[in-house]
mmCIF file of C-alpha atoms in Angstrom:
data_model
loop_
_atom_site.group_PDB
_atom_site.id
_atom_site.type_symbol
_atom_site.label_atom_id
_atom_site.label_comp_id
_atom_site.label_asym_id
_atom_site.label_seq_id
_atom_site.Cartn_x
_atom_site.Cartn_y
_atom_site.Cartn_z
ATOM 1 C CA UNK A 1 -200.013 -69.283 74.955
ATOM 2 C CA UNK A 2 -197.771 -66.699 73.307
ATOM 3 C CA UNK A 3 -199.114 -63.837 71.356
ATOM 4 C CA UNK A 4 -197.483 -62.810 68.149
ATOM 5 C CA UNK A 5 -195.398 -59.614 68.330
ATOM 6 C CA UNK A 6 -196.887 -56.691 66.494
ATOM 7 C CA UNK A 7 -194.885 -53.944 64.875
ATOM 8 C CA UNK A 8 -194.425 -51.121 67.355
ATOM 9 C CA UNK A 9 -194.113 -53.486 70.348
ATOM 10 C CA UNK A 10 -190.892 -52.970 72.258
ATOM 11 C CA UNK A 11 -188.832 -55.506 74.146
ATOM 12 C CA UNK A 12 -190.522 -54.379 77.343
ATOM 13 C CA UNK A 13 -193.953 -54.610 75.877
ATOM 14 C CA UNK A 14 -195.965 -51.448 75.815
ATOM 15 C CA UNK A 15 -194.282 -50.081 78.935
ATOM 16 C CA UNK A 16 -191.630 -47.327 78.604
ATOM 17 C CA UNK A 17 -189.208 -45.858 81.152
ATOM 18 C CA UNK A 18 -190.534 -43.041 83.255
ATOM 19 C CA UNK A 19 -188.518 -39.921 83.921
ATOM 20 C CA UNK A 20 -188.119 -40.960 87.567
ATOM 21 C CA UNK A 21 -186.662 -44.341 86.642
ATOM 22 C CA UNK A 22 -184.288 -42.720 84.201
ATOM 23 C CA UNK A 23 -183.107 -40.234 86.864
ATOM 24 C CA UNK A 24 -182.527 -43.034 89.382
ATOM 25 C CA UNK A 25 -180.370 -44.947 86.875
ATOM 26 C CA UNK A 26 -178.417 -41.768 86.049
ATOM 27 C CA UNK A 27 -177.872 -41.048 89.754
ATOM 28 C CA UNK A 28 -176.581 -44.589 90.402
ATOM 29 C CA UNK A 29 -174.241 -44.275 87.428
ATOM 30 C CA UNK A 30 -172.931 -40.908 88.690
ATOM 31 C CA UNK A 31 -172.290 -42.289 92.193
ATOM 32 C CA UNK A 32 -170.396 -45.231 90.713
ATOM 33 C CA UNK A 33 -168.228 -42.921 88.581
ATOM 34 C CA UNK A 34 -167.418 -40.709 91.577
ATOM 35 C CA UNK A 35 -166.534 -43.768 93.668
ATOM 36 C CA UNK A 36 -164.244 -45.196 90.962
ATOM 37 C CA UNK A 37 -162.431 -41.948 90.045
ATOM 38 C CA UNK A 38 -159.670 -42.309 92.699
ATOM 39 C CA UNK A 39 -158.939 -45.833 91.487
ATOM 40 C CA UNK A 40 -158.643 -44.640 87.881
ATOM 41 C CA UNK A 41 -156.202 -41.909 88.980
ATOM 42 C CA UNK A 42 -154.201 -44.434 91.008
ATOM 43 C CA UNK A 43 -153.994 -46.805 88.040
ATOM 44 C CA UNK A 44 -152.803 -43.972 85.766
ATOM 45 C CA UNK A 45 -150.069 -42.967 88.242
ATOM 46 C CA UNK A 46 -148.970 -46.593 88.610
ATOM 47 C CA UNK A 47 -148.737 -46.997 84.828
ATOM 48 C CA UNK A 48 -146.561 -43.844 84.686
ATOM 49 C CA UNK A 49 -144.252 -45.319 87.363
ATOM 50 C CA UNK A 50 -143.942 -48.566 85.412
ATOM 51 C CA UNK A 51 -143.289 -46.800 82.083
ATOM 52 C CA UNK A 52 -140.677 -44.585 83.732
ATOM 53 C CA UNK A 53 -138.944 -47.622 85.282
ATOM 54 C CA UNK A 54 -138.937 -49.310 81.864
ATOM 55 C CA UNK A 55 -137.292 -46.210 80.351
ATOM 56 C CA UNK A 56 -134.575 -46.339 83.008
ATOM 57 C CA UNK A 57 -133.980 -50.024 82.236
ATOM 58 C CA UNK A 58 -133.503 -49.163 78.558
ATOM 59 C CA UNK A 59 -131.098 -46.385 79.557
ATOM 60 C CA UNK A 60 -129.235 -48.898 81.733
ATOM 61 C CA UNK A 61 -128.760 -51.232 78.780
ATOM 62 C CA UNK A 62 -127.506 -48.303 76.703
ATOM 63 C CA UNK A 63 -125.074 -47.267 79.453
ATOM 64 C CA UNK A 64 -123.561 -50.738 79.685
ATOM 65 C CA UNK A 65 -123.314 -51.114 75.883
ATOM 66 C CA UNK A 66 -121.595 -47.715 75.711
ATOM 67 C CA UNK A 67 -119.168 -48.783 78.452
ATOM 68 C CA UNK A 68 -118.398 -52.019 76.603
ATOM 69 C CA UNK A 69 -117.381 -49.982 73.559
ATOM 70 C CA UNK A 70 -115.406 -47.366 75.566
ATOM 71 C CA UNK A 71 -113.033 -49.157 77.955
ATOM 72 C CA UNK A 72 -115.654 -49.629 80.706
ATOM 73 C CA UNK A 73 -116.245 -45.868 81.052
ATOM 74 C CA UNK A 74 -119.815 -44.598 81.073
ATOM 75 C CA UNK A 75 -120.746 -41.577 78.914
ATOM 76 C CA UNK A 76 -120.303 -38.026 80.219
ATOM 77 C CA UNK A 77 -123.986 -37.247 79.488
ATOM 78 C CA UNK A 78 -127.087 -39.310 78.755
ATOM 79 C CA UNK A 79 -127.441 -37.685 75.348
ATOM 80 C CA UNK A 80 -124.327 -39.619 74.217
ATOM 81 C CA UNK A 81 -126.483 -42.771 74.230
ATOM 82 C CA UNK A 82 -128.798 -41.553 71.475
ATOM 83 C CA UNK A 83 -129.129 -42.905 68.747
ATOM 84 C CA UNK A 84 -126.372 -45.559 68.800
ATOM 85 C CA UNK A 85 -127.210 -47.212 72.139
ATOM 86 C CA UNK A 86 -130.769 -46.083 72.878
ATOM 87 C CA UNK A 87 -132.722 -45.908 69.631
ATOM 88 C CA UNK A 88 -135.979 -44.369 70.894
ATOM 89 C CA UNK A 89 -136.098 -40.733 72.028
ATOM 90 C CA UNK A 90 -139.073 -41.587 74.256
ATOM 91 C CA UNK A 91 -136.740 -43.468 76.600
ATOM 92 C CA UNK A 92 -135.550 -40.070 77.871
ATOM 93 C CA UNK A 93 -139.113 -38.913 78.649
ATOM 94 C CA UNK A 94 -140.774 -39.786 81.948
ATOM 95 C CA UNK A 95 -144.534 -39.928 81.265
ATOM 96 C CA UNK A 96 -145.242 -38.532 84.744
ATOM 97 C CA UNK A 97 -143.251 -35.363 84.017
ATOM 98 C CA UNK A 98 -145.007 -32.182 82.934
ATOM 99 C CA UNK A 99 -142.466 -31.547 80.175
ATOM 100 C CA UNK A 100 -141.292 -33.797 77.372
ATOM 101 C CA UNK A 101 -137.829 -35.196 77.943
ATOM 102 C CA UNK A 102 -135.420 -35.408 75.029
ATOM 103 C CA UNK A 103 -131.938 -36.918 74.702
ATOM 104 C CA UNK A 104 -130.307 -33.507 75.260
ATOM 105 C CA UNK A 105 -132.713 -32.574 78.120
ATOM 106 C CA UNK A 106 -133.838 -35.867 79.694
ATOM 107 C CA UNK A 107 -136.335 -36.191 82.532
ATOM 108 C CA UNK A 108 -133.670 -38.115 84.474
ATOM 109 C CA UNK A 109 -130.678 -36.984 86.523
ATOM 110 C CA UNK A 110 -127.453 -38.794 85.663
ATOM 111 C CA UNK A 111 -124.384 -39.396 87.826
ATOM 112 C CA UNK A 112 -121.556 -38.798 85.360
ATOM 113 C CA UNK A 113 -118.051 -40.096 85.952
ATOM 114 C CA UNK A 114 -118.949 -43.680 86.838
ATOM 115 C CA UNK A 115 -117.259 -46.728 85.385
ATOM 116 C CA UNK A 116 -118.218 -50.381 85.194
ATOM 117 C CA UNK A 117 -115.960 -50.928 88.238
ATOM 118 C CA UNK A 118 -118.307 -48.837 90.423
ATOM 119 C CA UNK A 119 -120.258 -50.555 93.174
ATOM 120 C CA UNK A 120 -123.289 -52.389 91.822
ATOM 121 C CA UNK A 121 -125.509 -50.511 94.297
ATOM 122 C CA UNK A 122 -124.229 -47.106 93.082
ATOM 123 C CA UNK A 123 -126.937 -44.848 91.626
ATOM 124 C CA UNK A 124 -126.463 -44.299 87.886
ATOM 125 C CA UNK A 125 -129.614 -42.252 87.176
ATOM 126 C CA UNK A 126 -132.899 -41.261 88.788
ATOM 127 C CA UNK A 127 -136.063 -39.256 88.182
ATOM 128 C CA UNK A 128 -135.642 -35.498 88.146
ATOM 129 C CA UNK A 129 -137.323 -33.496 90.904
ATOM 130 C CA UNK A 130 -141.021 -32.982 90.255
ATOM 131 C CA UNK A 131 -141.662 -36.202 88.360
ATOM 132 C CA UNK A 132 -144.394 -38.347 89.906
ATOM 133 C CA UNK A 133 -145.902 -35.341 91.732
ATOM 134 C CA UNK A 134 -143.110 -35.451 94.327
ATOM 135 C CA UNK A 135 -144.423 -38.735 95.782
ATOM 136 C CA UNK A 136 -141.120 -40.453 95.087
ATOM 137 C CA UNK A 137 -138.786 -41.391 92.265
ATOM 138 C CA UNK A 138 -137.433 -44.318 90.292
ATOM 139 C CA UNK A 139 -133.736 -44.979 90.908
ATOM 140 C CA UNK A 140 -131.457 -46.869 88.510
ATOM 141 C CA UNK A 141 -128.565 -48.758 90.143
ATOM 142 C CA UNK A 142 -125.379 -49.792 88.332
ATOM 143 C CA UNK A 143 -126.494 -53.430 88.374
ATOM 144 C CA UNK A 144 -129.498 -52.450 86.202
ATOM 145 C CA UNK A 145 -132.037 -52.701 89.003
ATOM 146 C CA UNK A 146 -134.687 -49.968 89.142
ATOM 147 C CA UNK A 147 -136.356 -49.326 92.476
ATOM 148 C CA UNK A 148 -139.003 -46.932 93.756
ATOM 149 C CA UNK A 149 -137.864 -44.580 96.545
ATOM 150 C CA UNK A 150 -140.610 -42.751 98.442
ATOM 151 C CA UNK A 151 -140.409 -39.011 98.998
ATOM 152 C CA UNK A 152 -139.491 -39.087 102.701
ATOM 153 C CA UNK A 153 -136.482 -41.343 102.113
ATOM 154 C CA UNK A 154 -134.259 -38.525 100.799
ATOM 155 C CA UNK A 155 -132.114 -38.240 97.687
ATOM 156 C CA UNK A 156 -130.990 -41.521 96.152
ATOM 157 C CA UNK A 157 -127.610 -42.785 97.285
#
């Protein structure tokens, strides 16, 4: 039947891993990591795009609240939104950018001079050049919609 386990017996019995078996397992693990690295990078870039789009949505809400308080006129600069309309400084920082955006130097370009009467498809703000490794940019429209524009499609209109 079953023999009673003695102290010193391992789960595998008296057999241990050989150096060859250990090297094979390490090699398989290394190949899997190399194969999955591009997917990890792609997921990180996608999360940066989503976070950046969320920041632009928060800026959009701040722009419209500012306009409601100022006769339907949008602010002259994005920094006018902080702290009364956009409470978090991180909303002005695109995570894909190499520098940290602040309310006075945001990672987003802003089209000043717009009013609430502007066309709903008019661009209110967009990613500064260089964000997202020049693959494209997030564009905020006056209607609050944020869309991704690929690099070859030119400047946002």
